Each structure stands twice: as structure tokens, then as C-alpha cells.
Amino acid sequence: MMRFVLSFVTLLAALPAWAEVNIKEMTTPGGIDAWLVEEHSIPFVALELRFQGGTSLDPDGKEGLTSLMVGLLEEGAGDMDARSFAREAEALAASFNYDASDDTVGISARFLSENRDQAVALLRESLINPTFEQSAIDRVRGQVNSIIRSNQKDPRDIAGDAFAKLVYGDHPYGRPEFGTLESVANLTRDDIVAAHKAALTRERLYVSAVGDITEDELATLLDELLLDLPETGPDMPGAADINLPGGVEIVDYDTPQSVVMFGQPGIDRDDPDFFAAYLLNHILGGGSFESRLMNEVREKRGLTYGVYSYLVDKENAQLWLGSVASANSRVAEAINVIRAEWERIRDEGVTEEELADAKTYLTGAYPLRFDGNAPIANIAVNMQMEGLDTDYIANRNDMVNAVTLDDVNRVARELLDPSKLTFVVVGKPEGLTSSIN
């Protein structure tokens, strides 16, 4: 939870898009693997740490534990309370962000070269020696409770939670990441200390750094920063048994506009057909105003302001998801149109022109992601977690362009499955009834 980002640090991070990103693979004397992109034109470093596991490590009955623990990492460390920690970071022009998702705990650090040693020492205190004082626990618990109460009134959050519960069942993915008011209320300091040891372990660590730092300097930095973390942690959850029966589940909620989450089984990032599916999704629902769904649901019929689809590759589940919102009186029609387009693109495929336009957009937009140290560090650490090679950035657009029309249309026939397309509707939809028991 970043407290601040100093404006001049942000400016230092904003580099022109890079034509080439040279990634070095390295291992520190202490055995920590990392990826490094050296860029010495400005005295600034972006560091990304990712720990596999995330909120899916929460024990049964202790939902929200990892999120609460991560929220406390900057709320007191070593001999500093939360205010002292924030003041010290501000004095160093350093920024730290701590985040938890269902599959990862992520820490992002940004600091100037001249303050590198002090900034890393401060970051280390938050990772190795968080105090977890009871007053901080109570304060952050109150903040989490406010988020939970807000989510309970937000149709989109209600839809997301209901969809996850339906699809994932008892798997950790089916539980709210922030927990419930009841589960969070029962979390103790001992629970938080245990979660800290479980979530931040070196065996599940991925590291990238971009900026004004050499390989030797980074090796020293990482060993000082991370070697005192536990080596191993608890077992990871297994694969999710996905439930996508097709049909509609309605969650009654008093709102003039129904919010809809929908999905079917997806595709693994390692699958040879991934790029064909990626292009297919762009044409179907991922291409903003140019997509089939946007054209049919919004442009032709005026049923929504936006409808989108996207591929999701979690550690233990792969889905093809989408979302739409429409007036209660018209949401049934919107769902019927989505189903029809799902079936039409499966049966009829896409055109050569649609595929060419998708390739042009996706290959043209890709280099724009590399517009500074911080975005490049984030991309690099995600590449590691996805098992990609260091030359992926250079080869990615070639892989997109290598996909043929036959590839895309074959994948459409094989992967799209209207019979498993499952909708969760939050609102008071007219002309719809729940068909999922």
C-alpha cells in the first residue's frame, strides 16, 4: 500500500520506450536468482519482488490473513512505528508498495542511486523485522473492514465473489482475498506472524531489477535484503476443480443496472495455441470498440457502455472471462447476444482482415509498455513467473505474427464452448431465471 510517490521520482522513472531490453540472468553468492536490466542514464533503480502463494495460502477459517499481514509490513518495522517508517522513506525519496493477490505477494521498490544503501536497509526492516504491533493491527484491521463493507455494497465486487465461489467452490480461489468481517475479526497477532513466515520464503521468490546498478551491486543488495527470510514455506494449494456448468446464476440486489460476470474454461500460457487464443480473444471481446462483442452489444443495440472478454491464467486455473453491465430490463438480451457471438465466432471463425487488424494493434501496442524502469521491472518479474525466456520480449511480436488464420479458427472451434459459458448476474434482471442449482 504505497503511501506516496514523489513526483520527481516518478519523472526519473519515465524513460522513453526502449527499442531493446537486454536482460541478464544472474545468481547471487547466497543463491538468489534474479533478472537485471542495466540502464545507467539516470541514477534510479526499480526493484520487483514476487513470492508465489499469496492469499491462497490462507488457512481455512482465516481468510484475509495474508492481505492483513501484507498491509502491516510498512506499519512499523525494527524500532520505527508507521509514521517514522513513512518519514524515513520520504526523506530518502524512496517508495515501497506491498500487495497481495490470490497467487502472489508483491513488493515494489523505487529508489535513487545515491540513497540505495539506506533505502534497501529500510526495505529490509519491513520484510525481515516488521513489528506487528497490536495498535497497528487494530488500525489496519479497521481499514480492511471498511474495504469489506464497501465491497459488500458494490455490484461488481458482489459479482466477482459470487462467480469465484461458484467456479472454484472450496478451493482457496473461491474465497474473498480480504476475507470476511467474521474471519478478519478473529485473526490474532500470532496468526499474522505465522502468515509472514509462510508467505515470504526464498524458495518461491522471483526478482527483477532495472536501472542504475551493476550485477555485482545487485548481488550484494539482494543477499543483504533477502537471505534472512525463511527458505521454505507450507505446501501450495493444488489445481482447482473448476465448475462451469453453463447457464445463469442470479444474485438478487437492488440496483437499476445488472452487473454480469461470465466465463468458460481457458488456456494455459504454456499451450502452443496460446497466441492464437490471445488473438481470437482480442477479436471477440478484448479489442475495446473494435471487438465483436462491443460491436454487437453496444454499437448495434445500445445495451451497454462496455463489454469485455479476457484470458486468465492463474497458478491453478485457466479461464476465459468477460463482464458486462446493462439495465435490468435489457440484460437478458445482452446475455443472449453474447452467447450468440460466442457460438458464431466458434462456428464461422474470424476473417483475414480481423486477424490482420488484431496483429497490427497488438504488435504496435507492445513496445509502448516499456516506457520506464518500473514497467520494465514489472514485466520482467512476471515473465519469470510465467516461465518465459529472457529473449521473449525480442521474439514476442514475431510469435504473434506467426499465427495463421487457420490457427485462430481451429482454436475457436476447439476451445470456445457455449455450453459451458456461465453467467453470474447481480441485480434485478427481467426475463431471466437462475438455471444453476
mmCIF file of C-alpha atoms in Angstrom, residues 171-385:
data_model
loop_
_atom_site.group_PDB
_atom_site.id
_atom_site.type_symbol
_atom_site.label_atom_id
_atom_site.label_comp_id
_atom_site.label_asym_id
_atom_site.label_seq_id
_atom_site.Cartn_x
_atom_site.Cartn_y
_atom_site.Cartn_z
ATOM 1 C CA HIS A 171 -10.565 -24.100 -3.400
ATOM 2 C CA PRO A 172 -8.801 -21.021 -1.941
ATOM 3 C CA TYR A 173 -9.587 -19.145 -5.177
ATOM 4 C CA GLY A 174 -13.238 -19.302 -4.164
ATOM 5 C CA ARG A 175 -12.660 -17.207 -1.034
ATOM 6 C CA PRO A 176 -12.555 -13.387 -0.842
ATOM 7 C CA GLU A 177 -8.954 -12.146 -0.726
ATOM 8 C CA PHE A 178 -9.706 -9.646 2.048
ATOM 9 C CA GLY A 179 -11.677 -12.253 3.978
ATOM 10 C CA THR A 180 -14.978 -11.636 5.715
ATOM 11 C CA LEU A 181 -15.842 -9.413 8.658
ATOM 12 C CA GLU A 182 -16.023 -12.543 10.809
ATOM 13 C CA SER A 183 -12.736 -14.104 9.661
ATOM 14 C CA VAL A 184 -10.788 -10.837 9.922
ATOM 15 C CA ALA A 185 -12.174 -10.149 13.392
ATOM 16 C CA ASN A 186 -10.758 -13.451 14.645
ATOM 17 C CA LEU A 187 -7.203 -13.004 13.316
ATOM 18 C CA THR A 188 -4.566 -12.713 16.045
ATOM 19 C CA ARG A 189 -1.023 -11.386 16.118
ATOM 20 C CA ASP A 190 0.241 -14.980 16.264
ATOM 21 C CA ASP A 191 -1.682 -15.691 13.061
ATOM 22 C CA ILE A 192 -0.060 -12.687 11.383
ATOM 23 C CA VAL A 193 3.453 -13.705 12.451
ATOM 24 C CA ALA A 194 2.801 -17.203 11.058
ATOM 25 C CA ALA A 195 1.496 -15.764 7.790
ATOM 26 C CA HIS A 196 4.617 -13.639 7.432
ATOM 27 C CA LYS A 197 6.832 -16.717 7.718
ATOM 28 C CA ALA A 198 4.619 -18.674 5.311
ATOM 29 C CA ALA A 199 4.260 -16.085 2.570
ATOM 30 C CA LEU A 200 7.758 -14.566 2.277
ATOM 31 C CA THR A 201 10.002 -17.526 1.523
ATOM 32 C CA ARG A 202 13.073 -17.719 -0.698
ATOM 33 C CA GLU A 203 12.063 -20.949 -2.453
ATOM 34 C CA ARG A 204 9.127 -19.132 -4.079
ATOM 35 C CA LEU A 205 10.876 -15.848 -4.803
ATOM 36 C CA TYR A 206 11.258 -14.093 -8.162
ATOM 37 C CA VAL A 207 13.340 -10.924 -8.547
ATOM 38 C CA SER A 208 13.926 -8.319 -11.234
ATOM 39 C CA ALA A 209 15.812 -5.034 -11.150
ATOM 40 C CA VAL A 210 16.078 -2.288 -13.751
ATOM 41 C CA GLY A 211 18.209 0.826 -13.635
ATOM 42 C CA ASP A 212 21.477 2.255 -12.390
ATOM 43 C CA ILE A 213 23.008 -0.818 -10.782
ATOM 44 C CA THR A 214 25.596 -3.412 -11.805
ATOM 45 C CA GLU A 215 25.383 -7.166 -11.448
ATOM 46 C CA ASP A 216 27.831 -7.205 -8.521
ATOM 47 C CA GLU A 217 25.998 -4.378 -6.769
ATOM 48 C CA LEU A 218 22.650 -6.116 -7.201
ATOM 49 C CA ALA A 219 24.054 -9.398 -5.899
ATOM 50 C CA THR A 220 25.257 -7.708 -2.712
ATOM 51 C CA LEU A 221 21.969 -5.836 -2.348
ATOM 52 C CA LEU A 222 19.794 -8.943 -2.716
ATOM 53 C CA ASP A 223 21.792 -11.087 -0.303
ATOM 54 C CA GLU A 224 21.653 -8.350 2.334
ATOM 55 C CA LEU A 225 17.966 -7.815 1.710
ATOM 56 C CA LEU A 226 16.639 -11.354 1.464
ATOM 57 C CA LEU A 227 18.887 -14.066 2.892
ATOM 58 C CA ASP A 228 17.339 -13.830 6.349
ATOM 59 C CA LEU A 229 13.909 -14.765 5.012
ATOM 60 C CA PRO A 230 12.766 -18.366 5.592
ATOM 61 C CA GLU A 231 13.935 -20.817 2.938
ATOM 62 C CA THR A 232 10.717 -22.849 2.691
ATOM 63 C CA GLY A 233 7.025 -22.467 3.445
ATOM 64 C CA PRO A 234 3.833 -24.516 3.637
ATOM 65 C CA ASP A 235 2.543 -26.630 0.762
ATOM 66 C CA MET A 236 0.922 -24.750 -2.090
ATOM 67 C CA PRO A 237 -2.745 -25.416 -2.917
ATOM 68 C CA GLY A 238 -3.379 -27.867 -5.736
ATOM 69 C CA ALA A 239 -5.220 -27.378 -9.008
ATOM 70 C CA ALA A 240 -8.738 -26.009 -8.773
ATOM 71 C CA ASP A 241 -11.626 -28.268 -9.783
ATOM 72 C CA ILE A 242 -13.396 -25.740 -11.990
ATOM 73 C CA ASN A 243 -17.187 -25.723 -12.074
ATOM 74 C CA LEU A 244 -18.566 -24.061 -15.216
ATOM 75 C CA PRO A 245 -21.897 -25.779 -15.858
ATOM 76 C CA GLY A 246 -23.294 -23.239 -18.282
ATOM 77 C CA GLY A 247 -26.436 -21.262 -17.561
ATOM 78 C CA VAL A 248 -27.228 -18.339 -15.288
ATOM 79 C CA GLU A 249 -26.996 -17.717 -11.554
ATOM 80 C CA ILE A 250 -28.797 -14.631 -10.242
ATOM 81 C CA VAL A 251 -27.781 -12.768 -7.092
ATOM 82 C CA ASP A 252 -30.679 -10.540 -6.114
ATOM 83 C CA TYR A 253 -29.529 -6.976 -5.438
ATOM 84 C CA ASP A 254 -31.490 -3.755 -5.543
ATOM 85 C CA THR A 255 -29.840 -1.776 -8.338
ATOM 86 C CA PRO A 256 -31.206 -0.348 -11.616
ATOM 87 C CA GLN A 257 -28.391 -1.938 -13.639
ATOM 88 C CA SER A 258 -27.391 -5.582 -13.521
ATOM 89 C CA VAL A 259 -23.691 -6.465 -13.439
ATOM 90 C CA VAL A 260 -22.652 -9.698 -15.142
ATOM 91 C CA MET A 261 -19.560 -11.868 -14.897
ATOM 92 C CA PHE A 262 -19.296 -14.701 -17.398
ATOM 93 C CA GLY A 263 -16.754 -17.307 -18.340
ATOM 94 C CA GLN A 264 -15.758 -20.696 -19.690
ATOM 95 C CA PRO A 265 -12.599 -22.824 -19.462
ATOM 96 C CA GLY A 266 -9.471 -21.047 -20.712
ATOM 97 C CA ILE A 267 -5.982 -21.960 -21.907
ATOM 98 C CA ASP A 268 -2.607 -22.331 -20.220
ATOM 99 C CA ARG A 269 0.048 -19.743 -21.008
ATOM 100 C CA ASP A 270 2.389 -22.594 -21.949
ATOM 101 C CA ASP A 271 -0.029 -24.055 -24.510
ATOM 102 C CA PRO A 272 1.308 -23.864 -28.108
ATOM 103 C CA ASP A 273 -2.047 -22.360 -29.116
ATOM 104 C CA PHE A 274 -1.882 -19.527 -26.594
ATOM 105 C CA PHE A 275 -1.144 -16.768 -29.112
ATOM 106 C CA ALA A 276 -3.908 -17.981 -31.391
ATOM 107 C CA ALA A 277 -6.301 -17.794 -28.440
ATOM 108 C CA TYR A 278 -4.909 -14.388 -27.489
ATOM 109 C CA LEU A 279 -5.612 -13.006 -30.960
ATOM 110 C CA LEU A 280 -9.016 -14.675 -31.003
ATOM 111 C CA ASN A 281 -9.918 -13.037 -27.705
ATOM 112 C CA HIS A 282 -8.833 -9.631 -28.995
ATOM 113 C CA ILE A 283 -11.235 -10.020 -31.911
ATOM 114 C CA LEU A 284 -14.031 -11.436 -29.779
ATOM 115 C CA GLY A 285 -14.009 -9.128 -26.778
ATOM 116 C CA GLY A 286 -10.551 -7.821 -25.927
ATOM 117 C CA GLY A 287 -10.195 -5.150 -28.579
ATOM 118 C CA SER A 288 -12.257 -2.397 -26.986
ATOM 119 C CA PHE A 289 -14.528 -0.701 -29.527
ATOM 120 C CA GLU A 290 -13.252 -2.872 -32.380
ATOM 121 C CA SER A 291 -14.275 -6.197 -30.845
ATOM 122 C CA ARG A 292 -17.182 -8.348 -31.968
ATOM 123 C CA LEU A 293 -18.893 -8.163 -28.579
ATOM 124 C CA MET A 294 -18.583 -4.394 -28.349
ATOM 125 C CA ASN A 295 -19.952 -4.001 -31.868
ATOM 126 C CA GLU A 296 -22.924 -6.310 -31.337
ATOM 127 C CA VAL A 297 -23.842 -5.478 -27.742
ATOM 128 C CA ARG A 298 -23.075 -1.750 -27.616
ATOM 129 C CA GLU A 299 -22.817 -0.272 -31.096
ATOM 130 C CA LYS A 300 -25.686 -2.101 -32.800
ATOM 131 C CA ARG A 301 -28.087 -2.458 -29.862
ATOM 132 C CA GLY A 302 -27.069 0.083 -27.234
ATOM 133 C CA LEU A 303 -27.327 -2.482 -24.447
ATOM 134 C CA THR A 304 -24.222 -1.386 -22.502
ATOM 135 C CA TYR A 305 -21.414 1.123 -22.258
ATOM 136 C CA GLY A 306 -18.862 -1.665 -22.376
ATOM 137 C CA VAL A 307 -18.454 -5.426 -22.699
ATOM 138 C CA TYR A 308 -15.109 -7.183 -22.467
ATOM 139 C CA SER A 309 -13.511 -10.624 -22.527
ATOM 140 C CA TYR A 310 -10.048 -11.663 -21.366
ATOM 141 C CA LEU A 311 -7.887 -14.724 -20.763
ATOM 142 C CA VAL A 312 -6.913 -15.521 -17.176
ATOM 143 C CA ASP A 313 -4.045 -17.889 -16.383
ATOM 144 C CA LYS A 314 -3.802 -18.415 -12.638
ATOM 145 C CA GLU A 315 -1.312 -20.729 -10.988
ATOM 146 C CA ASN A 316 -4.005 -23.388 -10.533
ATOM 147 C CA ALA A 317 -6.763 -22.491 -13.002
ATOM 148 C CA GLN A 318 -7.240 -21.160 -16.528
ATOM 149 C CA LEU A 319 -10.404 -19.290 -17.510
ATOM 150 C CA TRP A 320 -11.782 -17.237 -20.372
ATOM 151 C CA LEU A 321 -13.744 -14.492 -18.630
ATOM 152 C CA GLY A 322 -15.841 -11.493 -19.500
ATOM 153 C CA SER A 323 -18.010 -8.783 -17.998
ATOM 154 C CA VAL A 324 -20.898 -6.552 -18.976
ATOM 155 C CA ALA A 325 -23.393 -4.273 -17.250
ATOM 156 C CA SER A 326 -26.835 -3.454 -18.596
ATOM 157 C CA ALA A 327 -30.205 -2.136 -17.464
ATOM 158 C CA ASN A 328 -32.311 -4.730 -15.659
ATOM 159 C CA SER A 329 -34.830 -4.582 -18.495
ATOM 160 C CA ARG A 330 -32.199 -5.326 -21.163
ATOM 161 C CA VAL A 331 -29.605 -7.540 -19.520
ATOM 162 C CA ALA A 332 -31.318 -10.740 -20.734
ATOM 163 C CA GLU A 333 -30.938 -9.513 -24.314
ATOM 164 C CA ALA A 334 -27.277 -8.653 -23.701
ATOM 165 C CA ILE A 335 -26.615 -12.186 -22.435
ATOM 166 C CA ASN A 336 -28.374 -13.696 -25.457
ATOM 167 C CA VAL A 337 -26.233 -11.609 -27.820
ATOM 168 C CA ILE A 338 -23.018 -12.641 -26.022
ATOM 169 C CA ARG A 339 -23.999 -16.297 -26.286
ATOM 170 C CA ALA A 340 -24.816 -15.882 -29.973
ATOM 171 C CA GLU A 341 -21.465 -14.212 -30.705
ATOM 172 C CA TRP A 342 -19.617 -16.890 -28.750
ATOM 173 C CA GLU A 343 -21.280 -19.517 -30.914
ATOM 174 C CA ARG A 344 -20.947 -17.592 -34.186
ATOM 175 C CA ILE A 345 -17.221 -16.978 -33.892
ATOM 176 C CA ARG A 346 -16.722 -20.630 -32.966
ATOM 177 C CA ASP A 347 -18.679 -21.876 -35.975
ATOM 178 C CA GLU A 348 -17.762 -19.267 -38.593
ATOM 179 C CA GLY A 349 -14.341 -18.160 -37.404
ATOM 180 C CA VAL A 350 -12.755 -14.769 -37.985
ATOM 181 C CA THR A 351 -11.804 -13.025 -41.203
ATOM 182 C CA GLU A 352 -8.367 -12.341 -42.625
ATOM 183 C CA GLU A 353 -8.988 -8.619 -42.150
ATOM 184 C CA GLU A 354 -9.934 -9.042 -38.484
ATOM 185 C CA LEU A 355 -6.811 -11.077 -37.847
ATOM 186 C CA ALA A 356 -4.578 -8.563 -39.632
ATOM 187 C CA ASP A 357 -6.070 -5.682 -37.653
ATOM 188 C CA ALA A 358 -5.596 -7.573 -34.370
ATOM 189 C CA LYS A 359 -1.962 -8.299 -35.176
ATOM 190 C CA THR A 360 -1.317 -4.669 -36.102
ATOM 191 C CA TYR A 361 -2.796 -3.438 -32.831
ATOM 192 C CA LEU A 362 -1.160 -5.993 -30.546
ATOM 193 C CA THR A 363 2.311 -5.736 -32.077
ATOM 194 C CA GLY A 364 2.141 -1.935 -32.218
ATOM 195 C CA ALA A 365 0.966 -1.545 -28.628
ATOM 196 C CA TYR A 366 3.519 -3.948 -27.137
ATOM 197 C CA PRO A 367 6.618 -1.688 -27.278
ATOM 198 C CA LEU A 368 4.679 1.067 -25.528
ATOM 199 C CA ARG A 369 4.671 -0.990 -22.346
ATOM 200 C CA PHE A 370 8.421 -0.482 -21.916
ATOM 201 C CA ASP A 371 8.293 3.194 -21.019
ATOM 202 C CA GLY A 372 10.458 3.276 -17.922
ATOM 203 C CA ASN A 373 12.422 1.363 -15.310
ATOM 204 C CA ALA A 374 9.404 0.430 -13.220
ATOM 205 C CA PRO A 375 7.217 -1.007 -16.032
ATOM 206 C CA ILE A 376 10.168 -2.987 -17.400
ATOM 207 C CA ALA A 377 10.962 -4.431 -13.960
ATOM 208 C CA ASN A 378 7.334 -5.425 -13.536
ATOM 209 C CA ILE A 379 7.220 -7.089 -16.945
ATOM 210 C CA ALA A 380 10.494 -8.914 -16.294
ATOM 211 C CA VAL A 381 9.397 -10.414 -12.980
ATOM 212 C CA ASN A 382 6.088 -11.524 -14.495
ATOM 213 C CA MET A 383 7.976 -13.154 -17.364
ATOM 214 C CA GLN A 384 9.935 -15.188 -14.836
ATOM 215 C CA MET A 385 6.792 -16.334 -13.066
#
